[in-house]
mmCIF file of C-alpha atoms and ligand atoms in Angstrom:
data_model
loop_
_atom_site.group_PDB
_atom_site.id
_atom_site.type_symbol
_atom_site.label_atom_id
_atom_site.label_comp_id
_atom_site.label_asym_id
_atom_site.label_seq_id
_atom_site.Cartn_x
_atom_site.Cartn_y
_atom_site.Cartn_z
ATOM 1 C CA MET Z 180 88.129 23.662 109.817
ATOM 2 C CA LYS Z 181 90.024 26.540 112.536
ATOM 3 C CA LEU Z 182 87.763 29.362 113.794
ATOM 4 C CA ALA Z 183 88.768 32.583 114.984
ATOM 5 C CA ILE Z 184 87.101 33.362 117.379
ATOM 6 C CA ALA Z 185 86.959 37.599 119.870
ATOM 7 C CA SER Z 186 84.701 39.387 121.418
ATOM 8 C CA ASP Z 187 84.090 42.915 123.293
ATOM 9 C CA HIS Z 188 84.166 43.665 127.023
ATOM 10 C CA ALA Z 189 80.059 43.056 126.072
ATOM 11 C CA GLY Z 190 80.596 40.122 124.397
ATOM 12 C CA VAL Z 191 83.419 38.312 126.064
ATOM 13 C CA GLU Z 192 80.487 36.784 128.490
ATOM 14 C CA LEU Z 193 78.618 35.336 125.422
ATOM 15 C CA LYS Z 194 81.522 33.510 124.359
ATOM 16 C CA ARG Z 195 82.696 31.948 127.190
ATOM 17 C CA LEU Z 196 79.960 30.109 126.245
ATOM 18 C CA ILE Z 197 80.444 29.262 122.141
ATOM 19 C CA LEU Z 198 84.547 27.823 122.868
ATOM 20 C CA THR Z 199 82.848 25.223 126.385
ATOM 21 C CA GLU Z 200 80.604 24.403 123.236
ATOM 22 C CA LEU Z 201 82.442 24.567 120.648
ATOM 23 C CA ASP Z 202 85.405 22.160 123.005
ATOM 24 C CA GLY Z 203 82.500 19.444 122.850
ATOM 25 C CA GLU Z 204 81.746 19.670 118.933
ATOM 26 C CA GLY Z 205 85.825 19.043 118.792
ATOM 27 C CA HIS Z 206 85.983 22.299 116.676
ATOM 28 C CA ARG Z 207 89.637 24.323 117.289
ATOM 29 C CA TRP Z 208 89.325 27.967 117.536
ATOM 30 C CA GLN Z 209 91.661 30.971 118.223
ATOM 31 C CA ASP Z 210 90.844 33.310 121.321
ATOM 32 C CA LEU Z 211 92.455 36.323 120.121
ATOM 33 C CA GLY Z 212 90.868 39.088 123.069
ATOM 34 C CA THR Z 213 88.870 39.764 125.433
ATOM 35 C CA TRP Z 214 89.356 38.032 128.637
ATOM 36 C CA ASP Z 215 87.495 40.266 130.502
ATOM 37 C CA SER Z 216 85.039 43.218 131.426
ATOM 38 C CA THR Z 217 87.440 45.718 130.667
ATOM 39 C CA PRO Z 218 85.951 48.048 128.305
ATOM 40 C CA VAL Z 219 87.737 48.088 124.817
ATOM 41 C CA ASP Z 220 87.097 49.155 121.264
ATOM 42 C CA TYR Z 221 85.717 46.910 119.051
ATOM 43 C CA PRO Z 222 87.082 47.556 115.614
ATOM 44 C CA ASP Z 223 90.560 46.482 117.382
ATOM 45 C CA LEU Z 224 89.613 43.004 117.686
ATOM 46 C CA ALA Z 225 87.408 42.691 114.928
ATOM 47 C CA LEU Z 226 90.503 43.372 112.649
ATOM 48 C CA ALA Z 227 91.987 40.756 114.458
ATOM 49 C CA VAL Z 228 90.029 38.489 113.231
ATOM 50 C CA ALA Z 229 90.155 39.126 109.602
ATOM 51 C CA GLU Z 230 93.452 39.370 109.432
ATOM 52 C CA LYS Z 231 93.397 35.398 110.859
ATOM 53 C CA VAL Z 232 91.070 34.712 108.175
ATOM 54 C CA ILE Z 233 92.676 36.734 105.045
ATOM 55 C CA SER Z 234 95.659 35.359 105.663
ATOM 56 C CA GLY Z 235 94.221 31.851 105.699
ATOM 57 C CA GLU Z 236 95.388 31.079 109.384
ATOM 58 C CA CYS Z 237 91.981 30.422 110.165
ATOM 59 C CA ASP Z 238 89.518 29.469 107.932
ATOM 60 C CA LEU Z 239 86.614 31.320 109.346
ATOM 61 C CA GLY Z 240 86.030 33.771 112.303
ATOM 62 C CA VAL Z 241 83.583 34.638 114.907
ATOM 63 C CA LEU Z 242 83.002 38.258 116.178
ATOM 64 C CA ILE Z 243 80.521 39.286 119.306
ATOM 65 C CA CYS Z 244 79.189 42.512 120.705
ATOM 66 C CA GLY Z 245 77.209 44.142 122.507
ATOM 67 C CA THR Z 246 74.908 43.793 118.490
ATOM 68 C CA GLY Z 247 77.843 42.273 116.409
ATOM 69 C CA ALA Z 248 76.766 45.762 114.082
ATOM 70 C CA GLY Z 249 81.159 47.396 115.102
ATOM 71 C CA MET Z 250 82.064 43.578 114.930
ATOM 72 C CA ALA Z 251 81.045 43.674 111.076
ATOM 73 C CA ILE Z 252 81.060 47.151 110.022
ATOM 74 C CA ALA Z 253 85.177 46.936 111.253
ATOM 75 C CA ALA Z 254 85.588 43.424 109.816
ATOM 76 C CA ASN Z 255 83.784 44.972 106.117
ATOM 77 C CA LYS Z 256 87.224 47.031 106.134
ATOM 78 C CA VAL Z 257 89.288 45.025 105.295
ATOM 79 C CA PRO Z 258 89.576 43.356 101.972
ATOM 80 C CA GLY Z 259 88.727 40.223 101.713
ATOM 81 C CA VAL Z 260 86.462 39.744 104.216
ATOM 82 C CA ARG Z 261 82.385 39.557 104.364
ATOM 83 C CA ALA Z 262 81.319 40.067 107.787
ATOM 84 C CA ALA Z 263 77.808 39.219 108.503
ATOM 85 C CA VAL Z 264 75.203 40.142 111.745
ATOM 86 C CA CYS Z 265 73.135 36.777 112.108
ATOM 87 C CA HIS Z 266 70.814 36.281 114.434
ATOM 88 C CA ASP Z 267 68.611 33.757 112.865
ATOM 89 C CA THR Z 268 70.036 30.035 111.454
ATOM 90 C CA PHE Z 269 67.822 30.843 108.490
ATOM 91 C CA THR Z 270 70.478 33.945 107.598
ATOM 92 C CA ALA Z 271 72.611 32.169 109.377
ATOM 93 C CA ARG Z 272 72.113 29.395 106.832
ATOM 94 C CA ALA Z 273 71.311 31.456 103.287
ATOM 95 C CA ALA Z 274 74.656 33.756 104.402
ATOM 96 C CA ARG Z 275 77.290 31.590 104.155
ATOM 97 C CA GLU Z 276 75.448 29.870 101.211
ATOM 98 C CA HIS Z 277 74.544 32.864 99.092
ATOM 99 C CA ASN Z 278 77.152 36.237 100.262
ATOM 100 C CA ALA Z 279 79.971 33.088 100.877
ATOM 101 C CA VAL Z 280 80.400 35.290 104.128
ATOM 102 C CA ASN Z 281 83.693 33.908 106.101
ATOM 103 C CA VAL Z 282 83.135 35.975 108.960
ATOM 104 C CA LEU Z 283 80.260 35.756 111.655
ATOM 105 C CA ALA Z 284 79.636 38.182 113.835
ATOM 106 C CA LEU Z 285 76.930 38.195 116.487
ATOM 107 C CA GLY Z 286 75.581 40.207 119.144
ATOM 108 C CA ALA Z 287 74.837 38.690 122.847
ATOM 109 C CA ARG Z 288 72.581 41.403 124.385
ATOM 110 C CA VAL Z 289 70.320 40.667 120.985
ATOM 111 C CA VAL Z 290 70.663 36.603 121.351
ATOM 112 C CA GLY Z 291 70.838 33.959 124.299
ATOM 113 C CA PRO Z 292 73.495 31.545 124.501
ATOM 114 C CA GLY Z 293 70.918 28.614 122.957
ATOM 115 C CA LEU Z 294 70.185 30.933 120.044
ATOM 116 C CA ALA Z 295 73.340 31.592 119.498
ATOM 117 C CA MET Z 296 75.096 28.887 119.151
ATOM 118 C CA GLU Z 297 72.338 27.516 117.050
ATOM 119 C CA VAL Z 298 72.904 30.309 114.481
ATOM 120 C CA LEU Z 299 76.902 29.575 114.512
ATOM 121 C CA ARG Z 300 76.336 25.689 113.952
ATOM 122 C CA ALA Z 301 73.492 26.469 111.203
ATOM 123 C CA TRP Z 302 76.829 29.006 109.332
ATOM 124 C CA LEU Z 303 79.125 26.121 110.140
ATOM 125 C CA ALA Z 304 77.549 23.529 108.480
ATOM 126 C CA ALA Z 305 76.500 25.528 105.130
ATOM 127 C CA ALA Z 306 79.333 26.933 102.182
ATOM 128 C CA PRO Z 307 78.911 28.908 99.936
ATOM 129 C CA ALA Z 308 77.350 27.881 96.793
ATOM 130 C CA GLU Z 309 78.159 27.736 92.730
ATOM 131 C CA GLY Z 310 76.189 28.922 90.034
ATOM 132 C CA ARG Z 311 74.335 32.730 90.397
ATOM 133 C CA HIS Z 312 75.486 33.242 93.948
ATOM 134 C CA ARG Z 313 79.017 32.349 92.946
ATOM 135 C CA ARG Z 314 78.869 35.157 90.287
ATOM 136 C CA ARG Z 315 77.888 37.534 92.918
ATOM 137 C CA VAL Z 316 80.394 37.571 95.145
ATOM 138 C CA ASP Z 317 82.154 37.577 92.655
ATOM 139 C CA LYS Z 318 80.882 41.568 92.290
ATOM 140 C CA ILE Z 319 81.601 42.452 95.587
ATOM 141 C CA THR Z 320 84.987 41.155 95.095
ATOM 142 C CA ALA Z 321 84.669 43.584 92.524
ATOM 143 C CA ILE Z 322 83.583 46.390 94.014
ATOM 144 C CA GLU Z 323 85.869 45.906 96.870
ATOM 145 C CA ARG Z 324 88.929 46.115 94.251
ATOM 146 C CA ARG Z 325 87.067 49.028 92.142
ATOM 147 C CA TYR Z 326 87.288 50.980 95.618
ATOM 148 C CA GLY Z 327 91.103 50.006 96.543
ATOM 149 C CA GLY Z 328 90.720 46.952 97.983
ATOM 150 C CA GLU Z 329 93.345 43.837 97.553
ATOM 151 C CA ARG Z 330 92.000 41.265 97.968
HETATM 152 C C1 LIG V 243 80.021 48.272 123.458
HETATM 153 O O1 LIG V 243 78.949 48.762 124.594
HETATM 154 C C2 LIG V 243 78.635 47.738 122.350
HETATM 155 O O2 LIG V 243 78.795 49.423 121.981
HETATM 156 C C3 LIG V 243 79.820 47.674 121.381
HETATM 157 O O3 LIG V 243 79.319 46.562 122.007
HETATM 158 C C4 LIG V 243 78.783 47.041 119.998
HETATM 159 O O4 LIG V 243 77.658 46.207 120.647
HETATM 160 C C5 LIG V 243 78.940 47.712 118.983
HETATM 161 O O5 LIG V 243 78.691 46.955 117.834
#
């Protein structure tokens, strides 16, 4: 399992802390930026992570901005990406199991590092469910195709 991870300037500190924790837990990751507090545009970072995930180079993606919202909106424009903002462990687990969320968006101005890590762990520990949940995710993909998505 390899993660693609990126933040904008608002999320750079949280990203740093998360990467340290991920190292300690033996996860593999690729950090796509940003690396300091110089303001950057979150859609650029969201696209970088989305492309790593849909290409298969990375299995899952993590995006961090001030709220998580901008990152999720931008990443969801890439066909095949299902990004969600999760700030509690219940949503994180359900988002992976029910919605096959493949990009987790976090808001560094919303949650502290402790909760952010718990949310990330809950999401990583879960897996997409089959049956009715798979059928519903397939319907999301069908909507995507209908409106021009290629995946
Ligand atoms: C940056 O100020 C902020 O707008 C950004 O980090 C993010 O919260 C957007 O969704």
